[in-house]
């Protein structure tokens, strides 16, 4: 089966995704890169092709244009402005929504009929914009959501307890941004609630470190990209492998008409279903706050 992925926006995030794909066994056998900076894309393609002799995957890689989206399984958009030091993800909204309108128009014009995978910030808003301008069914629009935040959370809890992050069953949900939160009442290790392992204060410290991780990294190295690269590969494999895997992505919330991070089952058709968590009162309030922040941001662009 042809499993073609097109990446639009080949900066730090787009290229970390491409490089992570080459370093794993994936279902992807064709990779096309698109960016405003054509010369850079040609250089990136040369560099990636030079990995193939030692890559576990066999992938055809080329620089392309929008016509290449026509028979793609996944179009991933990582184009647009990145956060500067101290800048919030929401600060990028106007710049990136303008960029998205033209990108989506071009992708749709190609006859693309696959799944959109969005990485650009503010993530939940850009995912909504993709849905709105593509007019695709919502199951075919996936934002990376709180997958990265969840990966950070699993790592930090794993470090604290000296256990593998793979055995930490805890998730970040809500906005991929400052209002995200951890529903600790649903967080488990070895079938026991996490509160049996860590104090409220320890849990709160971990949450703050997860929430502020992007700021902490950007302050030091200018951007965060390896983590999101791995998340995008994880989501790609869940789609192309028809895995029915559960990942915290940004998906459609019909009741509020927004996209927001929550666990969802992912397969070849995109999102099979969103998983509704049982939240306690405080967690419900945090979710409502996150919903309101995303709604407000969406309303601002539509004005
Ligand atoms: P970057 O500046 O390194 O790369 C952006 C690329 O987009 C550049 O190569 C630029 O030429 C290209 N571009 C801009 N407009 C374009 C257009 N119209 N068509 C095609 N290409 C275009 O930025 P980055 O560090 O790669 O970050 C990209 C986005 O990903 C940012 O919005 C950033 O905030 C976001 N991000 C998201 C997550 C996440 O968890 N979802 C994590 C990190 C970064």
XYZ file of C-alpha atoms in Angstrom, residues 83-89 91 178 214-215 218-219:
13
model
C 7.224 31.105 19.879
C 9.984 33.543 20.726
C 11.333 33.638 24.304
C 8.465 34.611 26.653
C 5.887 34.529 23.842
C 2.786 32.352 24.433
C 1.462 29.963 21.813
C 0.501 35.110 20.529
C -1.024 27.406 29.446
C 8.331 24.740 26.182
C 9.234 28.097 27.791
C 12.935 27.892 24.179
C 14.741 30.154 26.647
